[in-house]
Amino acid sequence: MEMEADVLIVGTGIAGMYSALNLREDLKIVMITKSNVEECNTYLAQGGISTARNEDDYDIYIEDTLKAGTYKNDIEAVKVLVEESIENINKLVSLGVKFDMDGENFDYTREGAHRVNRIVHCSDKTGQKVFEVLLDNVKSKKNINIIENACLLDLITSDNKCCGGIVRIDNEIVQINSKITILASGGIGGLFKNSTNQRTLTGDGISIAIKNDVEVVHMDYIQFHPTALYEGNSKDKRFLITESLRGEGAYLLNNEGDRFVDELLPRDVVAKAILEEERRTNSEYVFLDITHKPKDFIINRFPLIYNECKKRGIDITKDKIPVTPAQHYFMGGIKVDTDSKTSMNNLFACGEVSCTGVHGSNRLASNSLLEGLVFSNRAAECINRSIDDIDCAKGKINIKMVQDCDKYNKHIIVEEIIKARGDMKNELVGC
Ligand SMILES: Cc1cc2nc3c(=O)[nH]c(=O)nc-3n(C[C@H](O)[C@H](O)[C@H](O)COP(=O)(O)OP(=O)(O)OC[C@H]3O[C@@H](n4cnc5c(N)ncnc54)[C@H](O)[C@@H]3O)c2cc1C
């Protein structure tokens, strides 16, 4: 079966949906998602979205991002991220997102390695609230069609030009021919035994890129979040305890009841300190303690965490929360420029699947959703300007190759991760 689109978007997280909303309304857009629309990391985001507070904050915000990223960031991309943050947050508000307010101003919160409070949030359900608004807006557009349970297996290419994708929809193989393809297929956490990510996110966009000789970079830049809820050997995704708990004053304690690290240092430093403390005290977790804050504040500010912990028998207003690091984010990915163009013509990538270089080797908290907004908007603007000059070329599918695609795609990315991070072999599912 064949379908035609001007733009094929792979993924319905923040990057996929925001790019769709910023594309011209005369373009026929097909969005696909591997599972149901909600099953994306965007929906899970808790803490919030970073933004410059005003122009005076640009330099400090740039420096905070570079410092957390151990100065391995792409400086041009960081400037774009920071300088376009305010307009994109305002656009979210105009689409209908209701961030928590402090009077007339946003109720900015703080997370590790930010020197000032500059994170906008919707209590601790920011991802869900933003996702719901974006989805409502997408659904209201006649030119956008979302197909669920539609898994990209491969790209259709010809002479380093992308002409669409090969997609399994339910059990049928469909060739979607498109002038432009945007990969917004998210991260790699589903490949790890312990991860905060949706289990379905297995780096498909990255393996498909590698398979088609699209340039990928920094396969070793894998971030562990310091504080995922400790739940023994559960095979499910790990429940995150957002960094803004520490931003609002929670302490990290070892099992002797002592603080052992400055809670607001960058993620990589705090995660390392926790692992060292666990080894030293022969424990599988440490504790996060916010019990010294007023009960009402905790319940109103962190309703999701309060309820999820309560379900598991932990009352965070009275009990310390057992936490341990878990895989959380991938800073590497498909190499893109500041318009989200990949090394293949007519192929764009944005969101966690891409590497703009903004995060360096360690992402600053709450910079991911912002990256998804800023760079998917730039991709859309670039496509709006150039798509009229592109012909929809047709490629051919190799049906034999498609049969075993899932296994093959997984094999490719696992090999690449092991090559880059041999020390993580035991962390990967099935290795
Ligand atoms: C628990 C948690 C909390 C977080 N909190 C924050 C936070 O507070 N602030 C922040 O900035 N960041 C946060 N992050 C990170 C952030 O949520 C993600 O990096 C971001 O949402 C990624 O957006 P995305 O659009 O790139 O991908 P996602 O939202 O993950 O969406 C990926 C999409 O691609 C689709 N897909 C994947 N493979 C295929 C395929 N083969 N075929 C078709 N579709 C496919 C999926 O179905 C999905 O629709 C958090 C992450 C987690 C896991």
Coordinates of C-alpha atoms and ligand atoms in Angstrom, one line a residue:
M1 CA 0.0 0.0 0.0
E2 CA 1.2 3.6 -0.7
M3 CA 0.4 7.0 0.8
E4 CA 1.4 10.5 -0.2
A5 CA 2.3 13.4 2.0
D6 CA 4.2 16.7 1.7
V7 CA 5.7 16.1 5.1
L8 CA 6.0 12.8 7.0
I9 CA 6.7 13.3 10.8
V10 CA 7.9 10.4 12.8
G11 CA 6.9 10.9 16.4
T12 CA 4.2 12.7 18.3
G13 CA 6.2 14.1 21.2
I14 CA 6.9 17.7 21.7
A15 CA 9.3 17.9 18.7
G16 CA 6.9 16.1 16.3
M17 CA 3.8 18.0 17.3
Y18 CA 5.4 21.5 17.6
S19 CA 7.0 21.1 14.1
A20 CA 3.6 20.0 12.7
L21 CA 1.9 23.1 14.2
N22 CA 4.5 25.4 12.8
L23 CA 4.4 24.0 9.2
R24 CA 2.2 25.8 6.6
E25 CA -1.4 24.9 6.7
D26 CA -1.5 24.2 2.9
L27 CA 0.9 21.2 3.4
K28 CA -0.4 17.7 3.8
I29 CA 1.2 16.3 6.9
V30 CA 1.2 12.7 8.1
M31 CA 2.4 12.0 11.6
I32 CA 3.1 8.5 12.8
T33 CA 3.6 7.1 16.2
K34 CA 4.9 3.7 17.2
S35 CA 2.3 3.1 19.9
N36 CA -0.5 5.3 21.1
V37 CA 0.0 9.1 21.0
E38 CA 0.6 9.5 24.7
E39 CA 3.4 6.9 24.8
C40 CA 6.3 9.4 24.5
N41 CA 8.8 10.9 26.9
T42 CA 7.2 14.3 26.5
Y43 CA 4.1 13.1 28.4
L44 CA 6.3 12.0 31.3
A45 CA 8.2 15.2 31.8
Q46 CA 7.8 16.6 35.3
G47 CA 10.1 19.5 36.2
G48 CA 9.4 22.0 33.5
I49 CA 10.9 24.0 30.6
S50 CA 13.9 26.3 31.0
T51 CA 13.8 29.7 29.5
A52 CA 15.7 32.9 29.7
R53 CA 13.8 35.2 32.0
N54 CA 14.7 38.3 29.9
E55 CA 17.6 39.5 27.8
D56 CA 19.7 40.2 30.9
D57 CA 19.6 36.5 31.6
Y58 CA 21.0 35.4 28.2
D59 CA 24.7 35.3 29.2
I60 CA 24.2 33.6 32.5
Y61 CA 21.9 31.0 31.0
I62 CA 24.4 30.3 28.2
E63 CA 27.1 29.9 30.7
D64 CA 25.0 27.6 32.9
T65 CA 24.3 25.4 29.8
L66 CA 27.9 25.3 28.8
K67 CA 29.2 24.5 32.3
A68 CA 26.8 21.6 32.8
G69 CA 27.7 20.4 29.3
T70 CA 31.4 20.4 30.3
Y71 CA 32.0 23.0 27.6
K72 CA 31.6 20.3 24.9
N73 CA 28.5 22.1 23.6
D74 CA 28.0 23.8 20.2
I75 CA 28.1 27.4 21.2
E76 CA 26.1 28.6 18.1
A77 CA 23.3 26.2 18.9
V78 CA 23.3 27.2 22.6
K79 CA 22.9 30.9 21.7
V80 CA 20.0 30.0 19.4
L81 CA 18.4 27.9 22.2
V82 CA 18.7 30.7 24.7
E83 CA 17.8 33.6 22.5
E84 CA 14.7 31.9 21.0
S85 CA 13.5 30.6 24.3
I86 CA 11.1 33.4 25.3
E87 CA 9.3 33.6 22.0
N88 CA 8.6 29.8 22.0
I89 CA 7.4 29.8 25.6
N90 CA 5.1 32.7 24.7
K91 CA 3.9 30.7 21.7
L92 CA 3.0 27.7 24.0
V93 CA 1.0 30.1 26.2
S94 CA -0.8 31.4 23.1
L95 CA -1.6 27.8 22.1
G96 CA -3.2 27.3 25.5
V97 CA -0.6 26.1 28.0
K98 CA -1.3 27.3 31.5
F99 CA 2.0 27.5 33.3
D100 CA 1.9 28.0 37.1
M101 CA 1.9 31.7 37.8
D102 CA 3.1 34.0 40.6
G103 CA 0.9 37.0 40.2
E104 CA 1.5 38.4 36.7
N105 CA 4.8 36.5 36.3
F106 CA 5.6 32.8 35.7
D107 CA 6.3 30.9 38.9
Y108 CA 9.9 30.2 37.9
T109 CA 11.4 27.2 39.7
R110 CA 15.0 26.0 39.8
E111 CA 16.9 22.8 39.1
G112 CA 20.5 21.6 39.4
A113 CA 23.2 23.8 37.9
H114 CA 20.9 26.7 37.1
R115 CA 22.1 29.8 38.9
V116 CA 18.7 31.4 38.9
N117 CA 15.1 30.3 38.9
R118 CA 14.2 30.1 35.2
I119 CA 12.1 27.0 34.7
V120 CA 8.4 27.4 33.9
H121 CA 6.2 24.5 34.9
C122 CA 2.7 23.1 35.4
S123 CA 3.0 21.7 38.9
D124 CA 5.0 18.5 38.4
K125 CA 3.0 17.5 35.3
T126 CA 4.5 19.9 32.8
G127 CA 5.0 17.3 30.0
Q128 CA 1.4 16.0 30.2
K129 CA -0.1 19.5 30.3
V130 CA 2.0 20.7 27.3
F131 CA 1.4 17.5 25.4
E132 CA -2.4 17.7 25.8
V133 CA -2.5 21.3 24.5
L134 CA -0.3 20.4 21.5
L135 CA -2.4 17.4 20.7
D136 CA -5.6 19.4 20.9
N137 CA -4.2 22.0 18.5
V138 CA -2.9 19.3 16.1
K139 CA -6.3 17.6 16.1
S140 CA -8.0 20.8 15.2
K141 CA -5.9 21.1 11.9
K142 CA -7.5 19.6 8.8
N143 CA -4.1 19.2 7.1
I144 CA -2.6 17.0 9.8
N145 CA -3.3 13.3 10.0
I146 CA -2.0 11.2 13.0
I147 CA -1.6 7.5 12.6
E148 CA -1.1 5.4 15.8
N149 CA 0.5 2.0 16.0
A150 CA 2.6 3.0 12.9
C151 CA 6.2 2.0 13.2
L152 CA 8.9 3.5 10.9
L153 CA 11.1 0.6 9.7
D154 CA 13.3 2.3 7.2
L155 CA 13.7 5.4 5.0
I156 CA 13.1 5.5 1.3
T157 CA 16.1 7.1 -0.2
S158 CA 17.7 7.9 -3.6
D159 CA 21.1 9.5 -4.1
N160 CA 21.4 10.8 -0.5
K161 CA 17.9 12.2 -0.7
C162 CA 15.0 11.1 1.6
C163 CA 11.8 10.4 -0.2
G164 CA 9.7 9.1 2.7
G165 CA 9.5 6.1 5.0
I166 CA 8.5 2.5 5.1
V167 CA 6.1 2.0 7.9
R168 CA 4.3 -0.9 9.5
I169 CA 0.8 0.1 10.3
D170 CA -0.8 -2.6 12.4
N171 CA 0.5 -5.6 10.4
E172 CA 0.6 -4.0 7.0
I173 CA 3.7 -2.5 5.3
V174 CA 2.9 0.9 3.9
Q175 CA 5.2 3.1 1.7
I176 CA 4.7 6.7 2.6
N177 CA 6.1 9.0 -0.1
S178 CA 6.9 12.5 1.1
K179 CA 8.8 15.5 -0.1
I180 CA 10.3 16.0 3.4
T181 CA 10.7 13.6 6.4
I182 CA 11.2 14.8 10.0
L183 CA 12.5 12.3 12.4
A184 CA 11.2 13.2 15.9
S185 CA 11.4 9.7 17.3
G186 CA 12.9 10.4 20.7
G187 CA 15.6 8.7 22.8
I188 CA 17.1 5.3 23.6
G189 CA 16.0 4.5 27.1
G190 CA 14.0 1.4 26.1
L191 CA 17.3 -0.3 25.4
F192 CA 18.3 0.0 29.1
K193 CA 17.2 -2.2 32.0
N194 CA 17.0 0.8 34.3
S195 CA 15.6 3.9 32.6
T196 CA 13.0 6.6 33.2
N197 CA 12.0 6.4 29.6
Q198 CA 9.0 4.8 27.9
R199 CA 10.0 1.2 27.1
T200 CA 9.0 1.6 23.5
L201 CA 11.7 4.2 22.8
T202 CA 14.5 2.1 21.5
G203 CA 16.5 4.6 19.4
D204 CA 14.8 3.5 16.1
G205 CA 15.4 6.9 14.4
I206 CA 19.1 6.6 15.2
S207 CA 19.5 3.1 13.9
I208 CA 17.6 3.9 10.8
A209 CA 19.9 6.9 10.2
I210 CA 23.0 4.8 10.7
K211 CA 21.7 2.2 8.3
N212 CA 21.2 4.8 5.7
D213 CA 24.6 6.5 6.2
V214 CA 23.1 9.6 7.8
E215 CA 25.7 11.1 10.1
V216 CA 25.2 10.4 13.9
V217 CA 27.5 11.7 16.6
H218 CA 28.4 11.3 20.3
M219 CA 27.0 7.8 20.9
D220 CA 28.8 7.9 24.2
Y221 CA 26.8 10.9 25.6
I222 CA 24.3 9.0 27.7
Q223 CA 22.8 10.8 30.7
F224 CA 21.8 9.1 34.0
H225 CA 19.3 11.0 36.2
P226 CA 20.4 11.0 39.8
T227 CA 17.0 10.4 41.4
A228 CA 14.8 7.7 40.0
L229 CA 12.6 5.9 42.6
Y230 CA 14.2 2.7 43.7
E231 CA 11.9 -0.2 43.1
G232 CA 14.2 -3.3 43.3
N233 CA 14.3 -5.3 40.1
S234 CA 11.1 -4.0 38.5
K235 CA 11.2 -4.4 34.7
D236 CA 9.0 -1.4 34.2
K237 CA 10.2 2.2 33.4
R238 CA 11.6 3.8 36.5
F239 CA 9.5 6.5 38.1
L240 CA 11.4 9.8 38.1
I241 CA 11.6 12.1 41.2
T242 CA 12.1 15.4 39.5
E243 CA 15.2 17.5 40.1
S244 CA 12.9 20.4 41.1
L245 CA 12.3 18.6 44.4
R246 CA 16.0 19.3 45.1
G247 CA 15.5 22.8 43.5
E248 CA 12.8 23.4 46.1
G249 CA 15.1 22.3 49.0
A250 CA 15.0 18.5 49.2
Y251 CA 18.2 16.9 50.7
L252 CA 20.0 13.8 49.5
L253 CA 20.9 11.6 52.5
N254 CA 22.9 8.3 52.7
N255 CA 21.6 5.4 54.8
E256 CA 23.4 6.8 57.8
G257 CA 21.2 10.0 57.5
D258 CA 24.0 12.3 56.4
R259 CA 24.1 14.7 53.4
F260 CA 27.0 13.8 51.1
V261 CA 26.8 16.1 48.1
D262 CA 25.6 19.6 47.1
E263 CA 22.2 18.6 45.7
L264 CA 22.2 21.4 43.0
L265 CA 25.4 20.3 41.2
P266 CA 25.0 19.1 37.6
R267 CA 23.4 15.8 37.0
D268 CA 26.5 13.8 36.1
V269 CA 28.3 14.9 39.3
V270 CA 25.3 14.2 41.6
A271 CA 24.7 10.8 39.9
K272 CA 28.3 9.8 40.3
A273 CA 28.3 10.9 44.0
I274 CA 25.2 8.8 44.6
L275 CA 26.8 5.7 43.0
E276 CA 29.9 6.2 45.1
E277 CA 27.9 6.6 48.3
E278 CA 25.9 3.4 47.5
R279 CA 29.1 1.5 47.0
R280 CA 30.7 2.9 50.1
T281 CA 27.6 2.1 52.3
N282 CA 26.9 -1.2 50.5
S283 CA 23.4 -0.1 49.6
E284 CA 21.3 -0.1 46.4
Y285 CA 19.8 3.4 47.0
V286 CA 20.1 6.6 48.9
F287 CA 17.3 8.9 50.2
L288 CA 15.7 12.1 49.0
D289 CA 14.1 14.0 51.9
I290 CA 11.6 16.9 51.6
T291 CA 9.8 16.2 54.8
H292 CA 11.1 19.5 56.4
K293 CA 8.9 21.5 53.9
P294 CA 5.2 22.2 54.8
K295 CA 2.8 19.4 53.9
D296 CA 0.5 21.7 51.9
F297 CA 3.4 23.0 49.8
I298 CA 4.6 19.5 49.0
I299 CA 1.2 18.2 48.0
N300 CA 0.3 21.3 45.9
R301 CA 3.7 21.6 44.2
F302 CA 4.3 17.9 43.6
P303 CA 0.9 16.3 43.2
L304 CA 2.1 13.6 40.8
I305 CA 5.1 12.5 42.9
Y306 CA 3.0 12.7 46.0
N307 CA 0.3 10.4 44.6
E308 CA 2.6 8.0 42.8
C309 CA 4.8 7.5 45.9
K310 CA 1.6 7.2 48.0
K311 CA 0.4 4.3 45.8
R312 CA 3.7 2.6 46.6
G313 CA 3.4 3.1 50.3
I314 CA 5.6 6.2 50.7
D315 CA 4.2 9.4 52.1
I316 CA 6.7 12.0 50.9
T317 CA 5.4 14.5 53.5
K318 CA 6.6 12.1 56.2
D319 CA 8.9 9.5 54.6
K320 CA 12.3 9.7 52.9
I321 CA 12.2 8.6 49.3
P322 CA 14.6 5.8 48.2
V323 CA 16.3 6.8 45.0
T324 CA 19.0 5.7 42.7
P325 CA 20.4 6.8 39.3
A326 CA 18.7 5.5 36.1
Q327 CA 19.3 6.1 32.3
H328 CA 17.4 9.2 31.4
Y329 CA 18.5 11.1 28.3
F330 CA 20.6 10.8 25.2
M331 CA 22.7 13.9 24.3
G332 CA 24.1 12.2 21.1
G333 CA 22.1 11.4 18.0
I334 CA 21.6 12.4 14.4
K335 CA 23.8 15.3 13.7
V336 CA 21.9 18.4 12.6
D337 CA 22.6 22.0 12.0
T338 CA 20.7 24.9 13.6
D339 CA 17.8 24.4 11.1
S340 CA 17.6 20.7 12.1
K341 CA 18.9 19.5 8.7
T342 CA 20.6 16.2 8.7
S343 CA 23.4 15.1 6.4
M344 CA 20.7 13.6 4.0
N345 CA 18.8 16.0 1.8
N346 CA 15.1 16.4 2.6
L347 CA 15.6 14.7 6.0
F348 CA 15.3 16.7 9.2
A349 CA 15.7 15.5 12.8
C350 CA 14.6 17.3 16.0
G351 CA 14.0 16.6 19.6
E352 CA 15.9 13.9 21.5
V353 CA 16.7 11.9 18.4
S354 CA 18.9 14.7 17.1
C355 CA 22.2 16.2 18.2
T356 CA 22.2 19.9 17.9
G357 CA 25.1 20.1 20.3
V358 CA 23.3 22.3 22.8
H359 CA 23.8 19.9 25.7
G360 CA 27.4 19.1 25.3
S361 CA 28.2 15.9 27.2
N362 CA 25.7 16.5 30.0
R363 CA 22.2 18.1 29.6
L364 CA 21.3 21.0 31.9
A365 CA 18.0 20.2 33.6
S366 CA 14.8 21.2 31.6
N367 CA 16.7 22.1 28.5
S368 CA 15.3 19.2 26.5
L369 CA 11.7 20.3 26.1
L370 CA 13.1 23.7 25.1
E371 CA 15.4 22.2 22.5
G372 CA 12.4 20.3 21.2
L373 CA 10.5 23.5 20.8
V374 CA 13.2 25.8 19.4
F375 CA 14.7 23.4 16.9
S376 CA 11.5 21.9 15.6
N377 CA 10.2 25.4 15.0
R378 CA 13.3 26.2 13.1
A379 CA 12.9 23.0 11.1
A380 CA 9.3 24.0 10.2
E381 CA 10.4 27.5 9.2
C382 CA 13.1 26.1 6.9
I383 CA 10.7 23.6 5.4
N384 CA 8.0 26.3 4.8
R385 CA 10.6 28.3 2.8
S386 CA 12.0 25.5 0.7
I387 CA 9.4 22.8 0.2
D388 CA 7.9 24.3 -3.0
D389 CA 11.1 23.6 -4.8
I390 CA 11.1 19.8 -4.0
D391 CA 9.6 17.1 -6.2
C392 CA 8.2 14.0 -4.5
A393 CA 10.5 11.3 -5.8
K394 CA 9.5 7.7 -5.5
G395 CA 11.8 5.0 -4.2
K396 CA 11.3 1.2 -4.0
I397 CA 10.9 -1.0 -0.9
N398 CA 13.0 -4.1 -0.5
I399 CA 10.2 -6.3 1.0
K400 CA 12.6 -9.0 2.1
M401 CA 14.7 -6.6 4.1
V402 CA 11.6 -5.2 5.8
Q403 CA 10.6 -8.5 7.3
D404 CA 13.2 -8.6 10.1
C405 CA 13.6 -4.9 10.4
D406 CA 12.9 -4.5 14.1
K407 CA 15.5 -6.9 15.2
Y408 CA 18.0 -5.6 12.7
N409 CA 17.4 -1.9 13.8
K410 CA 17.9 -2.8 17.4
H411 CA 21.0 -4.8 16.7
I412 CA 22.6 -1.8 14.9
I413 CA 22.1 0.7 17.7
V414 CA 23.1 -1.7 20.5
E415 CA 26.3 -2.4 18.6
E416 CA 27.0 1.3 18.3
I417 CA 26.4 1.9 22.0
I418 CA 28.6 -0.9 23.1
K419 CA 31.3 0.4 20.7
A420 CA 31.1 3.9 22.3
R421 CA 30.4 2.8 25.9
G422 CA 31.7 -0.7 26.5
D423 CA 31.2 -0.1 30.2
M424 CA 27.4 0.1 29.7
K425 CA 27.1 -3.4 28.1
N426 CA 25.6 -4.9 31.3
E427 CA 23.0 -2.0 31.5
L428 CA 21.5 -3.0 28.2
V429 CA 18.4 -5.2 27.8
G430 CA 19.4 -8.7 26.5
C431 CA 23.2 -8.1 26.7
Ligands
LIG1 C1 10.4 10.9 33.3 C2 11.0 12.0 32.4 C3 11.0 13.3 32.9 C4 11.5 14.3 32.1 N1 11.4 15.6 32.6 C5 11.8 16.6 31.8 C6 11.6 18.0 32.2 O1 11.1 18.3 33.2 N2 12.1 18.9 31.3 C7 12.7 18.6 30.2 O2 13.2 19.6 29.5 N3 12.9 17.4 29.8 C8 12.5 16.4 30.5 N4 12.6 15.1 30.1 C9 13.2 14.8 28.8 C10 12.1 15.1 27.7 O3 10.9 14.7 28.2 C11 12.4 14.4 26.4 O4 13.7 14.5 26.1 C12 11.6 15.0 25.3 O5 10.2 15.0 25.7 C13 11.8 14.3 24.0 O6 10.8 14.8 23.1 P1 10.7 14.2 21.7 O7 9.6 14.8 21.0 O8 12.1 14.3 21.0 O9 10.5 12.6 21.9 P2 9.3 11.9 22.6 O10 8.4 12.8 23.4 O11 9.9 10.8 23.4 O12 8.5 11.2 21.4 C14 9.0 10.2 20.6 C15 8.0 9.8 19.6 O13 8.6 9.0 18.6 C16 7.8 7.9 18.3 N5 8.6 6.8 17.7 C17 9.7 6.3 18.2 N6 10.2 5.3 17.4 C18 9.3 5.3 16.3 C19 9.2 4.5 15.2 N7 10.1 3.5 14.8 N8 8.1 4.7 14.3 C20 7.1 5.6 14.7 N9 7.2 6.4 15.8 C21 8.3 6.2 16.6 C22 7.2 7.5 19.7 O14 6.0 6.7 19.5 C23 6.9 9.0 20.2 O15 5.6 9.4 19.7 C24 12.1 14.0 30.9 C25 12.1 12.7 30.4 C26 11.6 11.7 31.2 C27 11.7 10.3 30.7

